Short mmCIF file of C-alpha atoms and ligand atoms in Angstrom, two decimals:
data_model
loop_
_atom_site.label_atom_id
_atom_site.label_comp_id
_atom_site.label_asym_id
_atom_site.label_seq_id
_atom_site.Cartn_x
_atom_site.Cartn_y
_atom_site.Cartn_z
CA MET A 106 -49.98 -30.47 -69.37
CA THR A 107 -46.90 -28.30 -69.90
CA PHE A 108 -46.25 -25.48 -72.36
CA PHE A 109 -43.29 -23.69 -73.92
CA ILE A 110 -43.39 -20.33 -75.68
CA GLU A 111 -40.68 -18.93 -77.95
CA THR A 112 -40.96 -15.23 -78.80
CA PHE A 113 -39.92 -13.44 -82.02
CA GLY A 114 -40.10 -9.74 -82.92
CA CYS A 115 -40.72 -6.65 -80.87
CA GLN A 116 -41.09 -5.91 -77.16
CA MET A 117 -44.88 -5.91 -77.56
CA ASN A 118 -44.60 -9.60 -78.39
CA VAL A 119 -42.47 -10.20 -75.30
CA TYR A 120 -45.29 -8.67 -73.24
CA ASP A 121 -47.95 -10.69 -75.10
CA SER A 122 -46.05 -13.94 -74.51
CA GLU A 123 -46.04 -13.17 -70.78
CA LEU A 124 -49.75 -12.56 -71.02
CA VAL A 125 -50.29 -15.91 -72.74
CA MET A 126 -48.12 -17.62 -70.08
CA ASN A 127 -50.33 -16.29 -67.32
CA ILE A 128 -53.55 -17.21 -69.16
CA LEU A 129 -52.26 -20.78 -69.50
CA LEU A 130 -50.97 -20.95 -65.89
CA GLN A 131 -54.33 -19.79 -64.57
CA ASN A 132 -56.00 -22.53 -66.57
CA GLY A 133 -53.93 -25.26 -64.95
CA TYR A 134 -51.15 -25.64 -67.49
CA GLU A 135 -47.54 -25.60 -66.29
CA LYS A 136 -44.33 -24.19 -67.75
CA ALA A 137 -41.97 -26.66 -69.40
CA SER A 138 -38.22 -26.10 -68.97
CA ALA A 139 -37.47 -26.99 -72.63
CA ILE A 140 -39.28 -27.64 -75.90
CA GLY A 141 -38.50 -31.36 -75.67
CA LYS A 142 -40.42 -31.54 -72.38
CA ALA A 143 -43.49 -29.59 -73.52
CA ASP A 144 -46.96 -30.87 -74.46
CA ILE A 145 -47.81 -27.53 -76.02
CA LEU A 146 -45.49 -25.30 -78.08
CA PHE A 147 -46.33 -21.79 -79.20
CA LEU A 148 -44.17 -19.54 -81.35
CA ASN A 149 -45.25 -15.91 -80.93
CA THR A 150 -44.35 -14.24 -84.19
CA CYS A 151 -43.61 -11.07 -86.18
CA ALA A 152 -44.53 -10.30 -89.79
CA ILE A 153 -42.87 -6.92 -90.23
CA ARG A 154 -40.33 -8.13 -92.82
CA GLU A 155 -40.27 -11.18 -95.08
CA LYS A 156 -37.12 -12.49 -93.38
CA ALA A 157 -38.94 -12.62 -90.02
CA VAL A 158 -41.67 -14.79 -91.59
CA GLU A 159 -39.19 -17.12 -93.25
CA ARG A 160 -37.27 -17.52 -89.98
CA VAL A 161 -40.35 -18.65 -88.06
CA ILE A 162 -41.43 -21.10 -90.76
CA HIS A 163 -37.93 -22.54 -90.76
CA LYS A 164 -37.89 -22.78 -86.94
CA MET A 165 -41.23 -24.57 -86.84
CA GLU A 166 -40.04 -27.02 -89.54
CA GLN A 167 -37.05 -27.77 -87.30
CA TYR A 168 -39.42 -28.47 -84.40
CA ALA A 169 -41.76 -30.66 -86.51
CA HIS A 170 -40.16 -33.89 -85.24
CA TYR A 171 -41.31 -33.11 -81.67
CA ARG A 172 -44.87 -32.91 -82.96
CA LYS A 173 -44.64 -35.95 -85.22
CA LYS A 174 -42.76 -38.38 -82.98
CA GLY A 175 -42.19 -36.82 -79.57
CA LYS A 176 -44.23 -35.79 -76.55
CA LEU A 177 -45.57 -32.61 -78.15
CA LYS A 178 -49.33 -32.74 -78.69
CA ILE A 179 -50.01 -29.24 -79.84
CA ALA A 180 -47.91 -26.92 -82.00
CA GLY A 181 -49.27 -23.43 -82.47
CA ILE A 182 -48.31 -20.13 -84.05
CA LEU A 183 -49.41 -16.91 -82.38
CA GLY A 184 -49.28 -13.22 -83.22
CA CYS A 185 -48.64 -11.32 -86.40
CA ILE A 186 -47.81 -14.10 -88.90
CA PRO A 187 -51.15 -15.98 -88.55
CA GLN A 188 -52.87 -12.61 -88.89
CA TYR A 189 -50.77 -11.80 -91.98
CA SER A 190 -51.02 -15.06 -93.79
CA SER A 191 -52.63 -18.06 -92.09
CA GLU A 192 -53.11 -19.74 -95.50
CA ARG A 193 -49.37 -19.81 -96.07
CA LEU A 194 -48.77 -21.33 -92.63
CA LYS A 195 -51.37 -24.03 -93.21
CA LYS A 196 -49.78 -24.88 -96.53
CA GLU A 197 -46.14 -24.85 -95.42
CA LEU A 198 -46.66 -26.29 -91.93
CA PRO A 199 -49.48 -28.81 -92.38
CA PHE A 200 -48.94 -30.38 -88.89
CA ILE A 201 -49.83 -27.12 -87.08
CA ASP A 202 -52.76 -27.37 -84.60
CA ILE A 203 -53.47 -23.79 -83.51
CA LEU A 204 -53.22 -20.39 -85.22
CA SER A 205 -54.13 -17.29 -83.17
CA GLY A 206 -53.89 -13.60 -83.98
CA PRO A 207 -52.88 -11.03 -81.30
CA ASP A 208 -56.46 -10.34 -80.21
CA ASN A 209 -57.47 -13.94 -79.38
CA TYR A 210 -55.13 -15.05 -76.62
CA ASP A 211 -57.93 -15.17 -74.02
CA LYS A 212 -59.47 -17.97 -76.12
CA LEU A 213 -56.33 -20.14 -76.16
CA PRO A 214 -57.37 -22.45 -73.29
CA GLN A 215 -60.59 -23.23 -75.14
CA MET A 216 -58.73 -23.73 -78.42
CA ILE A 217 -56.29 -26.11 -76.71
CA LYS A 218 -59.16 -28.19 -75.30
CA GLU A 219 -60.86 -28.35 -78.67
CA SER A 220 -57.65 -29.19 -80.40
CA ILE A 221 -57.07 -32.16 -78.10
CA LYS A 222 -60.61 -33.43 -78.70
CA ASN A 223 -60.65 -32.78 -82.40
CA LYS A 224 -57.43 -32.96 -84.35
CA ARG A 225 -58.27 -30.51 -87.13
CA ILE A 226 -56.59 -27.09 -87.20
CA HIS A 227 -58.07 -24.48 -84.83
CA GLU A 228 -57.74 -20.91 -86.03
CA ASP A 229 -58.87 -17.55 -84.73
CA ILE A 230 -57.63 -14.44 -86.44
CA ARG A 231 -60.45 -12.04 -85.72
CA LEU A 232 -59.38 -8.52 -84.68
CA TYR A 233 -61.31 -6.66 -81.99
CA LYS A 234 -61.23 -2.89 -81.71
CA GLU A 235 -61.76 -3.15 -77.97
CA GLN A 236 -59.39 -6.00 -77.08
CA ASN A 237 -57.10 -4.75 -74.29
CA TYR A 238 -56.94 -7.91 -72.17
CA ASP A 239 -58.63 -6.09 -69.25
CA ASN A 240 -58.40 -7.89 -65.92
CA MET A 241 -55.50 -10.04 -67.19
CA LEU A 242 -51.93 -9.67 -65.95
CA PRO A 243 -48.78 -11.08 -67.48
CA TYR A 244 -46.50 -13.65 -65.91
CA ARG A 245 -43.24 -11.81 -65.18
CA GLU A 246 -40.24 -13.71 -66.55
CA ASN A 247 -37.69 -11.02 -65.73
CA LYS A 248 -37.39 -10.33 -62.01
CA PHE A 249 -36.23 -6.69 -62.05
CA SER A 250 -37.41 -5.18 -65.35
CA ALA A 251 -40.82 -5.35 -67.01
CA PHE A 252 -42.67 -4.24 -70.13
CA VAL A 253 -46.16 -2.84 -69.69
CA THR A 254 -48.25 -2.35 -72.82
CA VAL A 255 -50.20 0.93 -72.67
CA MET A 256 -51.80 0.75 -76.08
CA ARG A 257 -52.36 -1.82 -78.80
CA GLY A 258 -52.62 -1.53 -82.60
CA CYS A 259 -51.71 1.38 -84.84
CA ASP A 260 -53.65 3.89 -86.97
CA ASN A 261 -50.73 5.54 -88.73
CA PHE A 262 -50.61 3.45 -91.91
CA CYS A 263 -47.04 4.26 -92.85
CA SER A 264 -47.11 3.06 -96.43
CA TYR A 265 -44.53 0.28 -95.97
CA CYS A 266 -45.90 -1.13 -92.71
CA VAL A 267 -48.11 -4.09 -92.07
CA VAL A 268 -48.68 -3.43 -88.36
CA PRO A 269 -52.04 -1.61 -88.74
CA TYR A 270 -53.34 -4.64 -90.67
CA VAL A 271 -52.05 -7.37 -88.35
CA ARG A 272 -52.49 -5.67 -84.96
CA GLY A 273 -55.61 -3.72 -85.82
CA ARG A 274 -56.88 -0.29 -84.76
CA GLU A 275 -55.18 1.78 -82.10
CA ARG A 276 -56.65 1.59 -78.62
CA SER A 277 -55.35 2.85 -75.27
CA ARG A 278 -55.53 0.83 -72.08
CA SER A 279 -57.22 2.51 -69.11
CA LEU A 280 -55.10 4.19 -66.45
CA ASN A 281 -56.52 1.78 -63.90
CA GLU A 282 -55.46 -1.33 -65.86
CA ILE A 283 -51.99 0.07 -66.47
CA LEU A 284 -51.50 0.92 -62.79
CA LYS A 285 -52.70 -2.54 -61.75
CA ASP A 286 -50.14 -4.07 -64.09
CA ILE A 287 -47.34 -1.81 -62.82
CA ASN A 288 -48.19 -2.27 -59.16
CA ASP A 289 -48.27 -6.01 -59.63
CA ALA A 290 -44.78 -5.90 -61.23
CA VAL A 291 -43.35 -3.57 -58.60
CA SER A 292 -44.81 -5.68 -55.77
CA LYS A 293 -42.71 -8.54 -57.14
CA GLY A 294 -39.52 -6.51 -56.75
CA ILE A 295 -39.33 -5.09 -60.29
CA THR A 296 -37.79 -1.61 -60.31
CA GLU A 297 -37.61 -0.76 -64.02
CA ILE A 298 -40.73 -0.43 -66.20
CA THR A 299 -40.86 0.21 -69.95
CA LEU A 300 -44.22 1.43 -71.23
CA LEU A 301 -45.00 0.10 -74.69
CA GLY A 302 -47.07 1.03 -77.74
CA GLN A 303 -46.54 1.30 -81.51
CA ASN A 304 -46.90 5.06 -81.09
CA VAL A 305 -47.07 5.98 -77.42
CA ASN A 306 -47.41 9.68 -78.21
CA SER A 307 -50.95 9.17 -79.43
CA TYR A 308 -51.93 7.56 -76.13
CA ASN A 309 -55.36 8.97 -75.21
CA TRP A 310 -57.50 7.58 -72.43
CA ASN A 311 -60.44 9.84 -71.59
CA GLY A 312 -58.30 12.82 -72.61
CA MET A 313 -55.24 11.73 -70.62
CA THR A 314 -52.06 12.31 -72.70
CA PHE A 315 -48.98 10.11 -72.66
CA ALA A 316 -46.99 12.79 -70.81
CA ALA A 317 -49.65 12.86 -68.09
CA LEU A 318 -49.62 9.07 -67.93
CA LEU A 319 -45.85 9.08 -67.43
CA GLU A 320 -46.13 11.60 -64.60
CA LYS A 321 -48.81 9.50 -62.95
CA VAL A 322 -46.91 6.23 -63.31
CA SER A 323 -43.70 7.82 -62.02
CA GLU A 324 -45.40 8.34 -58.65
CA THR A 325 -45.33 4.57 -58.07
CA GLU A 326 -43.38 3.88 -54.93
CA ASN A 327 -40.28 1.66 -55.29
CA LEU A 328 -40.24 2.22 -59.05
CA LYS A 329 -36.75 3.50 -59.91
CA ARG A 330 -36.60 3.69 -63.73
CA LEU A 331 -39.35 4.48 -66.18
CA ARG A 332 -38.78 4.00 -69.94
CA PHE A 333 -41.04 4.02 -72.99
CA ALA A 334 -41.10 3.09 -76.67
CA THR A 335 -41.89 3.81 -79.45
CA SER A 336 -42.27 7.53 -80.11
CA HIS A 337 -43.36 8.98 -83.42
CA PRO A 338 -41.72 12.20 -84.63
CA LYS A 339 -45.03 13.62 -85.90
CA ASP A 340 -46.71 13.22 -82.49
CA ILE A 341 -43.99 13.77 -79.90
CA SER A 342 -45.08 16.78 -77.84
CA TYR A 343 -43.28 19.56 -76.02
CA GLU A 344 -45.28 18.48 -72.99
CA LEU A 345 -43.51 15.11 -73.12
CA ILE A 346 -40.09 16.69 -73.59
CA GLU A 347 -40.79 18.90 -70.54
CA VAL A 348 -41.79 15.94 -68.44
CA MET A 349 -38.65 14.04 -69.54
CA SER A 350 -36.39 16.89 -68.58
CA ASN A 351 -38.00 17.45 -65.15
CA ASN A 352 -38.83 13.98 -63.88
CA PRO A 353 -35.82 12.15 -62.48
CA LYS A 354 -37.42 8.70 -62.74
CA ILE A 355 -37.89 8.97 -66.49
CA CYS A 356 -34.78 7.66 -68.18
CA LYS A 357 -32.88 9.97 -70.49
CA HIS A 358 -33.26 7.87 -73.59
CA LEU A 359 -35.57 8.35 -76.52
CA HIS A 360 -36.20 5.95 -79.39
CA LEU A 361 -37.34 8.16 -82.26
CA PRO A 362 -37.44 6.36 -85.64
CA PHE A 363 -36.85 8.67 -88.60
CA GLN A 364 -36.88 5.93 -91.31
CA ALA A 365 -35.47 8.09 -94.11
CA GLY A 366 -33.71 11.43 -94.56
CA SER A 367 -35.33 12.67 -97.76
CA SER A 368 -38.59 14.57 -97.31
CA GLU A 369 -39.78 13.16 -100.66
CA VAL A 370 -39.29 9.60 -99.42
CA LEU A 371 -40.89 10.47 -96.06
CA LYS A 372 -43.90 11.73 -97.96
CA ARG A 373 -44.28 8.52 -99.91
CA MET A 374 -43.81 6.64 -96.62
CA ASN A 375 -46.77 8.65 -95.22
CA ARG A 376 -44.76 9.56 -92.14
CA GLY A 377 -46.35 12.99 -91.61
CA TYR A 378 -43.10 15.01 -91.16
CA THR A 379 -40.22 16.36 -93.26
CA LYS A 380 -36.50 16.08 -92.70
CA GLU A 381 -36.52 19.63 -91.32
CA ASP A 382 -39.37 18.85 -88.92
CA TYR A 383 -37.42 15.85 -87.61
CA LEU A 384 -34.15 17.72 -87.18
CA GLY A 385 -35.99 20.58 -85.50
CA LYS A 386 -37.45 18.18 -82.92
CA ILE A 387 -34.05 16.61 -82.31
CA GLU A 388 -32.55 20.05 -81.67
CA LYS A 389 -35.34 20.95 -79.24
CA ILE A 390 -34.97 17.62 -77.43
CA ARG A 391 -31.19 17.93 -77.12
CA ASP A 392 -31.60 21.49 -75.80
CA SER A 393 -34.25 20.59 -73.28
CA VAL A 394 -32.88 17.28 -72.02
CA PRO A 395 -29.08 17.61 -71.70
CA GLY A 396 -27.22 14.33 -72.09
CA ILE A 397 -30.21 12.51 -73.59
CA ALA A 398 -29.36 9.40 -75.65
CA LEU A 399 -31.19 8.95 -78.94
CA THR A 400 -31.80 5.79 -80.95
CA THR A 401 -33.67 5.32 -84.19
CA ASP A 402 -35.00 3.02 -86.93
CA ILE A 403 -33.90 3.40 -90.55
CA ILE A 404 -35.20 1.83 -93.76
CA VAL A 405 -32.97 1.79 -96.82
CA GLY A 406 -34.10 1.03 -100.36
CA PHE A 407 -37.68 2.27 -100.12
CA PRO A 408 -39.29 2.43 -103.61
CA GLY A 409 -37.87 5.32 -105.61
CA GLU A 410 -35.04 6.09 -103.16
CA THR A 411 -32.25 7.69 -105.21
CA ASP A 412 -28.59 8.09 -104.29
CA ASP A 413 -29.31 11.68 -103.34
CA ASP A 414 -32.27 10.65 -101.15
CA PHE A 415 -30.03 8.14 -99.45
CA LYS A 416 -27.34 10.77 -98.80
CA GLU A 417 -29.94 12.66 -96.79
CA THR A 418 -30.40 9.61 -94.56
CA LEU A 419 -26.66 9.65 -93.84
CA GLU A 420 -26.87 13.39 -93.18
CA VAL A 421 -29.70 13.03 -90.62
CA MET A 422 -27.64 10.34 -88.88
CA GLU A 423 -24.61 12.63 -88.68
CA ILE A 424 -26.56 15.57 -87.32
CA SER A 425 -28.67 13.59 -84.83
CA GLY A 426 -25.84 11.59 -83.25
CA PHE A 427 -27.66 8.37 -82.48
CA ASP A 428 -26.31 5.94 -79.89
CA ASN A 429 -27.69 3.10 -81.95
CA SER A 430 -29.89 2.48 -84.98
CA PHE A 431 -31.94 -0.48 -86.17
CA MET A 432 -31.14 -0.46 -89.89
CA PHE A 433 -33.43 -2.37 -92.24
CA ILE A 434 -33.66 -3.10 -95.92
CA TYR A 435 -37.12 -2.31 -97.27
CA SER A 436 -39.25 -5.44 -97.43
CA GLU A 437 -42.44 -5.34 -99.48
CA ARG A 438 -45.51 -6.37 -97.47
CA GLU A 439 -48.92 -7.55 -98.68
CA LEU A 440 -51.87 -5.25 -97.96
CA THR A 441 -49.75 -2.12 -97.64
CA TYR A 442 -50.14 1.06 -99.68
CA ALA A 443 -46.53 0.85 -100.86
CA LYS A 444 -47.05 -2.66 -102.24
CA LYS A 445 -50.16 -1.54 -104.09
CA HIS A 446 -48.87 1.75 -105.46
CA TYR A 447 -45.07 1.74 -105.66
CA LYS A 448 -42.70 -0.52 -107.50
CA ASP A 449 -40.02 -2.16 -105.33
CA ASP A 450 -37.45 -0.78 -107.75
CA VAL A 451 -34.19 -0.33 -105.82
CA ASN A 452 -32.04 -3.26 -106.83
CA ARG A 453 -30.92 -5.76 -104.21
CA LYS A 454 -27.24 -4.98 -104.49
CA ILE A 455 -27.87 -1.25 -103.99
CA LYS A 456 -30.08 -1.95 -100.99
CA ALA A 457 -27.39 -4.12 -99.42
CA GLU A 458 -24.70 -1.53 -100.17
CA ARG A 459 -26.80 1.24 -98.56
CA GLN A 460 -27.40 -0.90 -95.49
CA LYS A 461 -23.65 -1.51 -95.23
CA GLN A 462 -23.02 2.22 -95.38
CA VAL A 463 -25.53 3.08 -92.62
CA ILE A 464 -24.14 0.32 -90.43
CA GLU A 465 -20.59 1.62 -90.87
CA LEU A 466 -21.61 5.20 -90.20
CA GLN A 467 -23.58 4.15 -87.11
CA LYS A 468 -20.51 2.42 -85.73
CA ARG A 469 -18.53 5.61 -85.92
CA ILE A 470 -21.31 7.82 -84.56
CA GLY A 471 -22.12 5.33 -81.80
CA LEU A 472 -18.48 5.29 -80.69
CA GLU A 473 -18.45 9.11 -80.56
CA GLN A 474 -21.51 9.07 -78.29
CA MET A 475 -20.11 6.35 -76.03
CA ASN A 476 -16.71 8.06 -75.77
CA GLY A 477 -18.44 11.02 -74.17
CA ASP A 478 -19.11 8.90 -71.10
CA ILE A 479 -15.46 7.97 -70.43
CA GLY A 480 -14.35 9.27 -67.07
CA THR A 481 -17.88 9.75 -65.71
CA ILE A 482 -19.58 7.77 -62.94
CA LYS A 483 -22.88 6.14 -63.85
CA GLU A 484 -25.58 4.36 -61.92
CA VAL A 485 -25.99 0.97 -63.51
CA LEU A 486 -28.83 -1.54 -63.22
CA VAL A 487 -27.10 -4.93 -63.23
CA GLU A 488 -28.80 -7.26 -65.73
CA SER A 489 -26.75 -10.43 -66.17
CA VAL A 490 -23.46 -12.23 -65.95
CA SER A 491 -21.41 -11.76 -69.11
CA LYS A 492 -21.56 -14.74 -71.45
CA LYS A 493 -17.94 -14.22 -72.44
CA ARG A 494 -16.47 -14.03 -68.94
CA LYS A 495 -18.19 -15.29 -65.79
CA THR A 496 -16.45 -12.76 -63.59
CA GLU A 497 -17.95 -9.87 -65.56
CA MET A 498 -21.40 -8.37 -65.26
CA ILE A 499 -23.53 -6.46 -67.80
CA GLY A 500 -25.89 -3.67 -66.90
CA SER A 501 -27.42 -0.50 -68.30
CA THR A 502 -27.23 3.17 -67.56
CA ASP A 503 -30.13 5.58 -67.38
CA GLN A 504 -29.43 6.40 -71.06
CA ASN A 505 -29.81 2.69 -71.86
CA ARG A 506 -26.14 2.23 -72.63
CA SER A 507 -24.74 -1.23 -71.90
CA VAL A 508 -21.86 -1.35 -69.44
CA VAL A 509 -19.53 -4.31 -68.84
CA PHE A 510 -17.56 -4.40 -65.59
CA GLU A 511 -15.62 -6.81 -63.38
CA ASN A 512 -17.71 -8.11 -60.49
CA SER A 513 -15.35 -7.24 -57.68
CA GLY A 514 -18.10 -7.46 -55.07
CA LYS A 515 -21.07 -9.70 -54.50
CA ILE A 516 -23.10 -7.96 -57.18
CA LYS A 517 -26.16 -9.72 -58.62
CA PRO A 518 -28.71 -9.02 -61.36
CA GLY A 519 -31.30 -6.47 -60.19
CA ASP A 520 -28.81 -4.46 -58.07
CA TYR A 521 -28.09 -0.79 -58.75
CA VAL A 522 -24.38 0.01 -58.54
CA LYS A 523 -22.06 2.88 -59.32
CA VAL A 524 -19.56 2.27 -62.12
CA LYS A 525 -16.77 4.49 -63.36
CA ILE A 526 -16.61 4.40 -67.16
CA THR A 527 -13.07 3.69 -68.33
CA ASP A 528 -13.41 2.81 -72.04
CA ALA A 529 -15.97 2.54 -74.84
CA GLY A 530 -16.87 0.52 -77.93
CA SER A 531 -19.50 1.54 -80.48
CA VAL A 532 -22.34 -0.16 -78.52
CA THR A 533 -20.92 -0.88 -75.07
CA LEU A 534 -19.10 0.90 -72.28
CA LEU A 535 -16.45 -0.65 -70.06
CA GLY A 536 -16.19 0.34 -66.44
CA GLU A 537 -14.96 -0.32 -62.93
CA LEU A 538 -17.25 -0.92 -59.98
CA ILE A 539 -17.02 1.77 -57.33
CA LYS A 540 -17.20 0.35 -53.86
N1 5AD B 231 -39.51 -3.16 -94.47
C1 5AD B 231 -38.43 -2.83 -93.70
N2 5AD B 231 -38.48 -2.36 -92.47
C2 5AD B 231 -39.73 -2.13 -91.93
N3 5AD B 231 -40.13 -1.63 -90.76
C3 5AD B 231 -41.46 -1.64 -90.71
N4 5AD B 231 -41.99 -2.10 -91.87
C4 5AD B 231 -40.89 -2.41 -92.65
C5 5AD B 231 -40.76 -2.94 -93.97
N5 5AD B 231 -41.82 -3.22 -94.72
C6 5AD B 231 -39.18 -1.16 -89.74
C7 5AD B 231 -39.38 0.32 -89.43
C8 5AD B 231 -40.04 0.28 -88.07
C9 5AD B 231 -39.39 -0.97 -87.48
C10 5AD B 231 -40.12 -1.54 -86.30
O1 5AD B 231 -39.39 -1.88 -88.54
O2 5AD B 231 -38.13 0.94 -89.35
O3 5AD B 231 -39.76 1.42 -87.28
FE1 SF4 B 232 -45.90 0.72 -88.57
FE2 SF4 B 232 -45.87 3.40 -88.83
FE3 SF4 B 232 -47.54 2.20 -87.05
FE4 SF4 B 232 -44.88 2.23 -86.59
S1 SF4 B 232 -46.20 4.04 -86.70
S2 SF4 B 232 -46.26 0.47 -86.38
S3 SF4 B 232 -44.04 2.05 -88.70
S4 SF4 B 232 -47.63 2.01 -89.28
#
């Protein structure tokens, strides 16, 4: 039997889908080249905002005909949406066969067998404090860059966020399991690794800190670039900043979500830092790691956010100089502290207007950051052929900036090349290949 997996949401889900692929491959299932050719379809999903949930339900409705009339025998939903609201899925998608939360992927082969025997819905949304998928490796889709999860779950309980409820308690993977995963990837020719966790700065395995883990991983032979996400401003340590500034394999890019500029709003978000704390860390990071690129996440329209609060978000953006921001409108989530205790009182128009403003400001700030690279020569990891023009390639710099350049040689994805930056847009650089 063949399977097809479509992934939604964060990088952790990309990793999990690769894990599921390998679990299925090892159990004798094969990959299908398209949904129409699959016996089993899984959507691996995200529940972080209401829009993400609606999108997946809509997608699965569009695929319903494969399940009702086509070859497809099993349609399943994996990840955070089943964990968030399996009842809703059962009601809105009555043809669904399997629902599995993020801690039950090792049981999927068994669930598939049972589902074929017995056509009722098979559901497993139990969370396990210890589930780290030990002794299981992912199937590597990408041939030169890989994600490696170093911790699962989250204990921060930011008041707006559903992650601690749908992915469970925070747990760190052992050094040995992480190294096995990385060595496996590198042995397949992968040269860029991104270590993943909801809050990598609270990594703790038998006292080993995240900074120490990075140092250890960076010793891997044939590994060229080491990245990580996501960092939390309250936990990022000077030890980590030191390691970033001294270790040439660790890429000079930091994703550091600040969410909101006003310390009052940050308090209600339960973020554990003030605006001044955040800006202080940014200053220290910029001082210690010259040329570092920063990116962030921003939420607009959190309950009680006034015009003055919002102005402080714009101010933090101006001072920090982000390359890029992920800018979201607050979406009320079940189970969260904010849903229980705060009224979602910023009106929709104002939320949309604020989002428009942050997007516009980000464009300008992004362009300023990118412009700084014009005239410099960068090492670029080639990632793909440009969709717009077949003669152009797209790659990324150490700072995770995208570069587009004419393929004047026999360059292919996975190569490292030198590119002279000639021009910049707000999210991409243009360059010329140096022979
Ligand atoms: N509404 C809007 N954005 C959210 N995020 C998390 N929860 C919510 C929510 N309820 C955003 C945060 C986080 C990113 C992954 O998603 O900015 O950093
Ligand atoms: Fe959600 Fe906060 Fe945990 Fe990030 S740190 S996953 S925003 S609870």
